[in-house]
PDB file of C-alpha atoms in Angstrom:
ATOM      1  CA  UNK A 891     -23.923  25.970   0.236  1.00  0.00           C
ATOM      2  CA  UNK A 892     -23.238  22.016   1.578  1.00  0.00           C
ATOM      3  CA  UNK A 893     -19.659  21.384   0.209  1.00  0.00           C
ATOM      4  CA  UNK A 894     -16.318  23.427   0.300  1.00  0.00           C
ATOM      5  CA  UNK A 895     -14.446  21.669  -2.343  1.00  0.00           C
ATOM      6  CA  UNK A 896     -11.617  22.578  -3.780  1.00  0.00           C
ATOM      7  CA  UNK A 897     -11.039  20.974  -7.031  1.00  0.00           C
ATOM      8  CA  UNK A 898     -14.423  22.584  -7.634  1.00  0.00           C
ATOM      9  CA  UNK A 899     -15.009  25.761 -10.408  1.00  0.00           C
ATOM     10  CA  UNK A 900     -17.224  27.263  -8.944  1.00  0.00           C
ATOM     11  CA  UNK A 901     -16.432  27.671  -3.596  1.00  0.00           C
ATOM     12  CA  UNK A 902     -19.447  25.705  -2.579  1.00  0.00           C
ATOM     13  CA  UNK A 903     -22.435  23.654  -4.424  1.00  0.00           C
ATOM     14  CA  UNK A 904     -25.945  23.917  -3.294  1.00  0.00           C
ATOM     15  CA  UNK A 905     -28.264  26.991  -2.994  1.00  0.00           C
ATOM     16  CA  UNK A 906     -28.817  30.065  -1.735  1.00  0.00           C
ATOM     17  CA  UNK A 907     -30.746  32.864  -1.855  1.00  0.00           C
ATOM     18  CA  UNK A 908     -31.488  34.074  -5.331  1.00  0.00           C
ATOM     19  CA  UNK A 909     -32.082  30.389  -5.926  1.00  0.00           C
ATOM     20  CA  UNK A 910     -34.857  29.940  -2.970  1.00  0.00           C
ATOM     21  CA  UNK A 911     -36.005  32.993  -4.284  1.00  0.00           C
ATOM     22  CA  UNK A 912     -37.211  32.452  -7.189  1.00  0.00           C
ATOM     23  CA  UNK A 913     -38.770  28.547  -7.018  1.00  0.00           C
ATOM     24  CA  UNK A 914     -40.611  30.130  -4.432  1.00  0.00           C
ATOM     25  CA  UNK A 915     -42.015  32.509  -7.846  1.00  0.00           C
ATOM     26  CA  UNK A 916     -42.414  29.904  -9.990  1.00  0.00           C
ATOM     27  CA  UNK A 917     -44.235  27.304  -6.613  1.00  0.00           C
ATOM     28  CA  UNK A 918     -46.276  30.855  -6.204  1.00  0.00           C
ATOM     29  CA  UNK A 919     -46.339  32.792  -9.719  1.00  0.00           C
ATOM     30  CA  UNK A 920     -45.465  35.927  -7.418  1.00  0.00           C
ATOM     31  CA  UNK A 921     -47.075  37.775  -5.162  1.00  0.00           C
ATOM     32  CA  UNK A 922     -48.031  37.887  -0.966  1.00  0.00           C
ATOM     33  CA  UNK A 923     -48.068  34.177   0.303  1.00  0.00           C
ATOM     34  CA  UNK A 924     -48.210  32.587   3.697  1.00  0.00           C
ATOM     35  CA  UNK A 925     -44.157  31.198   4.794  1.00  0.00           C
ATOM     36  CA  UNK A 926     -46.155  28.954   7.783  1.00  0.00           C
ATOM     37  CA  UNK A 927     -47.708  27.110   3.635  1.00  0.00           C
ATOM     38  CA  UNK A 928     -44.519  26.041   2.088  1.00  0.00           C
ATOM     39  CA  UNK A 929     -41.786  24.171   3.352  1.00  0.00           C
ATOM     40  CA  UNK A 930     -38.093  23.739   2.256  1.00  0.00           C
ATOM     41  CA  UNK A 931     -36.126  20.162   2.500  1.00  0.00           C
ATOM     42  CA  UNK A 932     -32.368  21.070   1.795  1.00  0.00           C
ATOM     43  CA  UNK A 933     -30.950  16.731   0.348  1.00  0.00           C
ATOM     44  CA  UNK A 934     -27.026  17.340   1.906  1.00  0.00           C
ATOM     45  CA  UNK A 935     -25.418  17.027  -1.380  1.00  0.00           C
ATOM     46  CA  UNK A 936     -28.387  15.989  -3.428  1.00  0.00           C
ATOM     47  CA  UNK A 937     -30.714  17.906  -4.680  1.00  0.00           C
ATOM     48  CA  UNK A 938     -32.962  19.794  -2.544  1.00  0.00           C
ATOM     49  CA  UNK A 939     -36.979  20.682  -2.503  1.00  0.00           C
ATOM     50  CA  UNK A 940     -39.534  23.520  -2.179  1.00  0.00           C
ATOM     51  CA  UNK A 941     -43.416  22.428  -1.368  1.00  0.00           C
ATOM     52  CA  UNK A 942     -46.440  24.180  -0.677  1.00  0.00           C
ATOM     53  CA  UNK A 943     -50.166  24.802  -1.642  1.00  0.00           C
ATOM     54  CA  UNK A 944     -49.532  24.629  -5.299  1.00  0.00           C
ATOM     55  CA  UNK A 945     -47.235  21.363  -4.873  1.00  0.00           C
ATOM     56  CA  UNK A 946     -43.825  20.404  -5.439  1.00  0.00           C
ATOM     57  CA  UNK A 947     -40.617  21.391  -6.860  1.00  0.00           C
ATOM     58  CA  UNK A 948     -37.750  19.600  -6.713  1.00  0.00           C
ATOM     59  CA  UNK A 949     -34.978  21.794  -7.177  1.00  0.00           C
ATOM     60  CA  UNK A 950     -31.478  21.047  -8.900  1.00  0.00           C
ATOM     61  CA  UNK A 951     -27.977  22.025  -6.069  1.00  0.00           C
ATOM     62  CA  UNK A 952     -25.755  24.420  -8.052  1.00  0.00           C
ATOM     63  CA  UNK A 953     -22.622  26.041  -7.790  1.00  0.00           C
ATOM     64  CA  UNK A 954     -22.804  29.048  -5.160  1.00  0.00           C
ATOM     65  CA  UNK A 955     -20.222  31.733  -5.018  1.00  0.00           C
ATOM     66  CA  UNK A 956     -17.382  31.919  -1.763  1.00  0.00           C
ATOM     67  CA  UNK A 957     -19.779  33.261   1.926  1.00  0.00           C
ATOM     68  CA  UNK A 958     -18.258  36.803   2.904  1.00  0.00           C
ATOM     69  CA  UNK A 959     -19.212  35.855   6.098  1.00  0.00           C
ATOM     70  CA  UNK A 960     -19.598  32.282   7.982  1.00  0.00           C
ATOM     71  CA  UNK A 961     -17.130  30.029   5.799  1.00  0.00           C
ATOM     72  CA  UNK A 962     -17.267  26.629   6.045  1.00  0.00           C
ATOM     73  CA  UNK A 963     -14.061  25.240   7.522  1.00  0.00           C
ATOM     74  CA  UNK A 964     -12.244  22.271   7.830  1.00  0.00           C
ATOM     75  CA  UNK A 965     -10.096  21.401  10.910  1.00  0.00           C
ATOM     76  CA  UNK A 966      -6.960  20.652  10.347  1.00  0.00           C
ATOM     77  CA  UNK A 967      -4.672  18.488  13.114  1.00  0.00           C
ATOM     78  CA  UNK A 968      -0.758  18.449  12.543  1.00  0.00           C
ATOM     79  CA  UNK A 969       2.081  18.044  15.392  1.00  0.00           C
ATOM     80  CA  UNK A 970       2.224  21.323  16.091  1.00  0.00           C
ATOM     81  CA  UNK A 971      -1.118  22.636  15.647  1.00  0.00           C
ATOM     82  CA  UNK A 972      -4.883  22.301  15.122  1.00  0.00           C
ATOM     83  CA  UNK A 973      -5.373  24.351  11.569  1.00  0.00           C
ATOM     84  CA  UNK A 974      -8.729  25.678  10.507  1.00  0.00           C
ATOM     85  CA  UNK A 975      -8.657  24.661   6.615  1.00  0.00           C
ATOM     86  CA  UNK A 976     -11.077  25.987   3.978  1.00  0.00           C
ATOM     87  CA  UNK A 977     -11.758  22.613   2.830  1.00  0.00           C
ATOM     88  CA  UNK A 978     -13.675  19.579   2.786  1.00  0.00           C
ATOM     89  CA  UNK A 979     -12.563  17.394   0.247  1.00  0.00           C
ATOM     90  CA  UNK A 980     -10.852  14.117   2.000  1.00  0.00           C
ATOM     91  CA  UNK A 981      -8.364  14.362  -0.257  1.00  0.00           C
ATOM     92  CA  UNK A 982      -6.705  17.715   0.013  1.00  0.00           C
ATOM     93  CA  UNK A 983      -7.465  17.388   3.578  1.00  0.00           C
ATOM     94  CA  UNK A 984      -5.201  14.935   3.477  1.00  0.00           C
ATOM     95  CA  UNK A 985      -3.034  16.434   0.900  1.00  0.00           C
ATOM     96  CA  UNK A 986      -2.410  19.719   3.956  1.00  0.00           C
ATOM     97  CA  UNK A 987      -1.906  17.211   6.394  1.00  0.00           C
ATOM     98  CA  UNK A 988       1.454  16.256   4.800  1.00  0.00           C
ATOM     99  CA  UNK A 989       2.726  19.371   2.360  1.00  0.00           C
ATOM    100  CA  UNK A 990       2.202  20.786   6.620  1.00  0.00           C
ATOM    101  CA  UNK A 991       4.554  17.772   7.377  1.00  0.00           C
ATOM    102  CA  UNK A 992       6.438  18.540   4.680  1.00  0.00           C
ATOM    103  CA  UNK A 993       7.029  21.961   4.845  1.00  0.00           C
ATOM    104  CA  UNK A 994       7.267  22.244   8.914  1.00  0.00           C
ATOM    105  CA  UNK A 995       9.673  18.766   8.626  1.00  0.00           C
ATOM    106  CA  UNK A 996      11.446  20.656   5.635  1.00  0.00           C
ATOM    107  CA  UNK A 997      12.564  23.864   6.027  1.00  0.00           C
ATOM    108  CA  UNK A 998      11.092  24.417   9.367  1.00  0.00           C
ATOM    109  CA  UNK A 999       8.602  26.561   9.359  1.00  0.00           C
ATOM    110  CA  UNK A1000       5.589  26.738  11.671  1.00  0.00           C
ATOM    111  CA  UNK A1001       2.047  26.524   9.688  1.00  0.00           C
ATOM    112  CA  UNK A1002      -0.186  29.192  11.775  1.00  0.00           C
ATOM    113  CA  UNK A1003      -3.284  29.458   9.820  1.00  0.00           C
ATOM    114  CA  UNK A1004      -3.743  28.913   5.661  1.00  0.00           C
ATOM    115  CA  UNK A1005      -6.072  31.688   3.873  1.00  0.00           C
ATOM    116  CA  UNK A1006      -7.664  30.449   0.784  1.00  0.00           C
ATOM    117  CA  UNK A1007      -7.645  32.337  -2.151  1.00  0.00           C
ATOM    118  CA  UNK A1008      -8.941  31.681  -5.900  1.00  0.00           C
ATOM    119  CA  UNK A1009      -6.270  32.488  -8.570  1.00  0.00           C
ATOM    120  CA  UNK A1010      -7.022  32.003 -12.746  1.00  0.00           C
ATOM    121  CA  UNK A1011      -9.695  29.153 -12.438  1.00  0.00           C
ATOM    122  CA  UNK A1012      -7.913  26.931 -10.074  1.00  0.00           C
ATOM    123  CA  UNK A1013      -8.230  26.762  -6.288  1.00  0.00           C
ATOM    124  CA  UNK A1014      -5.301  27.645  -3.758  1.00  0.00           C
ATOM    125  CA  UNK A1015      -4.272  27.674   0.284  1.00  0.00           C
ATOM    126  CA  UNK A1016      -1.956  29.461   1.218  1.00  0.00           C
ATOM    127  CA  UNK A1017      -0.428  28.194   4.432  1.00  0.00           C
ATOM    128  CA  UNK A1018       1.386  30.941   6.554  1.00  0.00           C
ATOM    129  CA  UNK A1019       3.543  31.052   9.350  1.00  0.00           C
ATOM    130  CA  UNK A1020       3.345  34.670  11.140  1.00  0.00           C
ATOM    131  CA  UNK A1021       5.921  34.095  13.800  1.00  0.00           C
ATOM    132  CA  UNK A1022       8.855  33.967  10.361  1.00  0.00           C
ATOM    133  CA  UNK A1023       6.365  36.235   8.410  1.00  0.00           C
ATOM    134  CA  UNK A1024       6.032  33.748   4.571  1.00  0.00           C
ATOM    135  CA  UNK A1025       3.816  31.715   3.095  1.00  0.00           C
ATOM    136  CA  UNK A1026       3.764  29.509   0.965  1.00  0.00           C
ATOM    137  CA  UNK A1027       0.684  28.214  -1.329  1.00  0.00           C
ATOM    138  CA  UNK A1028      -0.561  25.506  -3.646  1.00  0.00           C
ATOM    139  CA  UNK A1029      -3.134  24.669  -5.980  1.00  0.00           C
ATOM    140  CA  UNK A1030      -6.129  21.601  -3.882  1.00  0.00           C
ATOM    141  CA  UNK A1031      -4.946  19.791  -7.248  1.00  0.00           C
ATOM    142  CA  UNK A1032      -1.461  19.089  -6.073  1.00  0.00           C
ATOM    143  CA  UNK A1033      -2.427  18.600  -2.611  1.00  0.00           C
ATOM    144  CA  UNK A1034      -5.036  16.551  -3.417  1.00  0.00           C
ATOM    145  CA  UNK A1035      -2.099  14.619  -6.130  1.00  0.00           C
ATOM    146  CA  UNK A1036       0.246  14.740  -2.128  1.00  0.00           C
ATOM    147  CA  UNK A1037      -2.474  12.449  -0.061  1.00  0.00           C
ATOM    148  CA  UNK A1038      -2.049   9.162  -3.163  1.00  0.00           C
ATOM    149  CA  UNK A1039       1.342   9.199  -3.260  1.00  0.00           C
ATOM    150  CA  UNK A1040       3.295   6.756  -1.417  1.00  0.00           C
ATOM    151  CA  UNK A1041       5.569   8.347   1.117  1.00  0.00           C
ATOM    152  CA  UNK A1042       7.329   4.562   2.330  1.00  0.00           C
ATOM    153  CA  UNK A1043       9.018   3.102  -0.896  1.00  0.00           C
ATOM    154  CA  UNK A1044       8.932  -0.508   0.466  1.00  0.00           C
ATOM    155  CA  UNK A1045       5.298  -0.878   0.307  1.00  0.00           C
ATOM    156  CA  UNK A1046       5.834  -0.598  -3.495  1.00  0.00           C
ATOM    157  CA  UNK A1047       9.450  -2.472  -3.898  1.00  0.00           C
ATOM    158  CA  UNK A1048       6.897  -5.193  -2.063  1.00  0.00           C
ATOM    159  CA  UNK A1049       4.164  -4.588  -4.167  1.00  0.00           C
ATOM    160  CA  UNK A1050       6.672  -5.148  -7.909  1.00  0.00           C
ATOM    161  CA  UNK A1051       8.488  -8.357  -6.243  1.00  0.00           C
ATOM    162  CA  UNK A1052       5.717 -10.272  -5.383  1.00  0.00           C
ATOM    163  CA  UNK A1053       4.609  -9.887  -8.482  1.00  0.00           C
ATOM    164  CA  UNK A1054       2.498  -7.991 -10.749  1.00  0.00           C
ATOM    165  CA  UNK A1055       0.552  -8.252 -14.200  1.00  0.00           C
ATOM    166  CA  UNK A1056       1.600  -5.459 -17.442  1.00  0.00           C
ATOM    167  CA  UNK A1057      -1.507  -4.296 -18.331  1.00  0.00           C
ATOM    168  CA  UNK A1058      -0.680  -6.358 -22.476  1.00  0.00           C
ATOM    169  CA  UNK A1059      -0.372  -9.115 -21.506  1.00  0.00           C
ATOM    170  CA  UNK A1060      -0.630 -12.579 -20.112  1.00  0.00           C
ATOM    171  CA  UNK A1061       2.866 -13.936 -17.736  1.00  0.00           C
ATOM    172  CA  UNK A1062       3.247 -12.268 -14.415  1.00  0.00           C
ATOM    173  CA  UNK A1063       6.657 -10.305 -14.021  1.00  0.00           C
ATOM    174  CA  UNK A1064       7.938 -10.126 -10.668  1.00  0.00           C
ATOM    175  CA  UNK A1065      10.701  -6.416 -10.386  1.00  0.00           C
ATOM    176  CA  UNK A1066      13.232  -5.852  -8.464  1.00  0.00           C
ATOM    177  CA  UNK A1067      13.641  -1.739  -7.084  1.00  0.00           C
ATOM    178  CA  UNK A1068      16.636  -1.204  -4.863  1.00  0.00           C
ATOM    179  CA  UNK A1069      14.286   1.537  -3.819  1.00  0.00           C
ATOM    180  CA  UNK A1070      14.533   5.886  -3.494  1.00  0.00           C
ATOM    181  CA  UNK A1071      17.572   7.997  -3.893  1.00  0.00           C
ATOM    182  CA  UNK A1072      16.748   9.899  -0.672  1.00  0.00           C
ATOM    183  CA  UNK A1073      13.507   9.283   1.255  1.00  0.00           C
ATOM    184  CA  UNK A1074      10.321  11.335   1.964  1.00  0.00           C
ATOM    185  CA  UNK A1075      11.305  15.030   3.238  1.00  0.00           C
ATOM    186  CA  UNK A1076      14.726  15.171   2.201  1.00  0.00           C
ATOM    187  CA  UNK A1077      15.640  18.798   0.569  1.00  0.00           C
ATOM    188  CA  UNK A1078      17.726  18.589  -2.300  1.00  0.00           C
ATOM    189  CA  UNK A1079      17.917  22.387  -4.320  1.00  0.00           C
ATOM    190  CA  UNK A1080      15.610  23.077  -2.915  1.00  0.00           C
ATOM    191  CA  UNK A1081      13.263  20.671  -4.041  1.00  0.00           C
ATOM    192  CA  UNK A1082      11.112  18.304  -1.261  1.00  0.00           C
ATOM    193  CA  UNK A1083      11.041  14.793  -1.987  1.00  0.00           C
ATOM    194  CA  UNK A1084       6.984  14.540  -1.386  1.00  0.00           C
ATOM    195  CA  UNK A1085       6.601  10.709  -2.988  1.00  0.00           C
ATOM    196  CA  UNK A1086       6.875   7.792  -5.259  1.00  0.00           C
ATOM    197  CA  UNK A1087       3.945   5.358  -7.240  1.00  0.00           C
ATOM    198  CA  UNK A1088       4.627   2.978 -10.010  1.00  0.00           C
ATOM    199  CA  UNK A1089       3.045   3.176 -12.452  1.00  0.00           C
ATOM    200  CA  UNK A1090       2.302   1.548 -16.538  1.00  0.00           C
ATOM    201  CA  UNK A1091       3.575   4.256 -19.368  1.00  0.00           C
ATOM    202  CA  UNK A1092       3.194   4.163 -22.381  1.00  0.00           C
ATOM    203  CA  UNK A1093       5.975   5.849 -25.016  1.00  0.00           C
ATOM    204  CA  UNK A1094       4.122   7.640 -28.241  1.00  0.00           C
ATOM    205  CA  UNK A1095       5.707   5.069 -30.320  1.00  0.00           C
ATOM    206  CA  UNK A1096       6.532   2.008 -28.161  1.00  0.00           C
ATOM    207  CA  UNK A1097       5.347  -0.704 -28.873  1.00  0.00           C
ATOM    208  CA  UNK A1098       6.345  -1.275 -25.317  1.00  0.00           C
ATOM    209  CA  UNK A1099       4.251  -1.099 -21.740  1.00  0.00           C
ATOM    210  CA  UNK A1100       6.777   0.298 -18.843  1.00  0.00           C
ATOM    211  CA  UNK A1101       7.050  -0.031 -15.423  1.00  0.00           C
ATOM    212  CA  UNK A1102       8.243   2.895 -13.311  1.00  0.00           C
ATOM    213  CA  UNK A1103       8.344   4.476 -10.891  1.00  0.00           C
ATOM    214  CA  UNK A1104       8.263   7.676  -9.425  1.00  0.00           C
ATOM    215  CA  UNK A1105       9.626  10.423  -7.843  1.00  0.00           C
ATOM    216  CA  UNK A1106       7.333  13.293  -7.078  1.00  0.00           C
ATOM    217  CA  UNK A1107       8.650  16.761  -5.577  1.00  0.00           C
ATOM    218  CA  UNK A1108       7.490  20.016  -5.216  1.00  0.00           C
ATOM    219  CA  UNK A1109       8.915  22.861  -6.519  1.00  0.00           C
ATOM    220  CA  UNK A1110       8.871  26.271  -5.855  1.00  0.00           C
ATOM    221  CA  UNK A1111       8.135  28.709  -8.654  1.00  0.00           C
ATOM    222  CA  UNK A1112       7.410  32.900  -7.682  1.00  0.00           C
ATOM    223  CA  UNK A1113       5.579  31.796  -4.314  1.00  0.00           C
ATOM    224  CA  UNK A1114       3.662  28.749  -5.682  1.00  0.00           C
ATOM    225  CA  UNK A1115       5.038  25.316  -4.672  1.00  0.00           C
ATOM    226  CA  UNK A1116       3.944  22.770  -7.236  1.00  0.00           C
ATOM    227  CA  UNK A1117       4.462  18.851  -7.647  1.00  0.00           C
ATOM    228  CA  UNK A1118       6.414  17.435 -10.383  1.00  0.00           C
ATOM    229  CA  UNK A1119       7.736  13.675 -10.615  1.00  0.00           C
ATOM    230  CA  UNK A1120      10.600  11.619 -12.386  1.00  0.00           C
ATOM    231  CA  UNK A1121      10.413   8.490 -13.533  1.00  0.00           C
ATOM    232  CA  UNK A1122      12.687   5.881 -13.526  1.00  0.00           C
ATOM    233  CA  UNK A1123      12.219   2.867 -15.767  1.00  0.00           C
ATOM    234  CA  UNK A1124      12.495  -0.842 -13.747  1.00  0.00           C
ATOM    235  CA  UNK A1125      11.769  -3.440 -16.677  1.00  0.00           C
ATOM    236  CA  UNK A1126       9.949  -3.438 -19.910  1.00  0.00           C
ATOM    237  CA  UNK A1127       7.019  -5.480 -21.304  1.00  0.00           C
ATOM    238  CA  UNK A1128       6.632  -6.679 -24.804  1.00  0.00           C
ATOM    239  CA  UNK A1129       3.053  -6.917 -25.809  1.00  0.00           C
TER     240      UNK A1129
END
């Protein structure tokens, strides 16, 4: 197994013992063989090679189920500790770091470990506070979304203030955004303000592109946290 990606359809992507056995049977025709005459060459996340006296096979990688032992983890350093996470997708790992900071800063928890879980075809990472006996589950997709958000609203203010090019129309326009109502990490009615994003939207049936800022928040439902947003319209461009 070569990669643990929470955004993938399976736990990993690579090859395991059963796939190697099938490749050997194809190459040797079955029966006995001398292992010293054959070489298996893994090529990272690319296809792998099996070569021997009969020739060479170029073998494709395929989804691999979660291992029972020796699971691959990545260490994520936080302000309070270092935590091992079953994940190698950097976007998700960046979201893990952001999620831990939001939980510990806004809710007062202290994450001690992260558990891996598959639920309804998607990967969830469950953040556990052993001391307080609490946990927070969130999908890998939502963690990746967290990683893409702007946490400093002044960066959006600066970019739109210098002038932006509408997706339709040739003139650059300047948009003034006064900033958010609440900073990142603010706890409002049980939700946590998580970040901001500038976005062009085209309402259904409209003939204009609308410049907006989305305010994202973490919200909880039945023990699972999701990332949702509210749109604030800041400018309109008529093509």
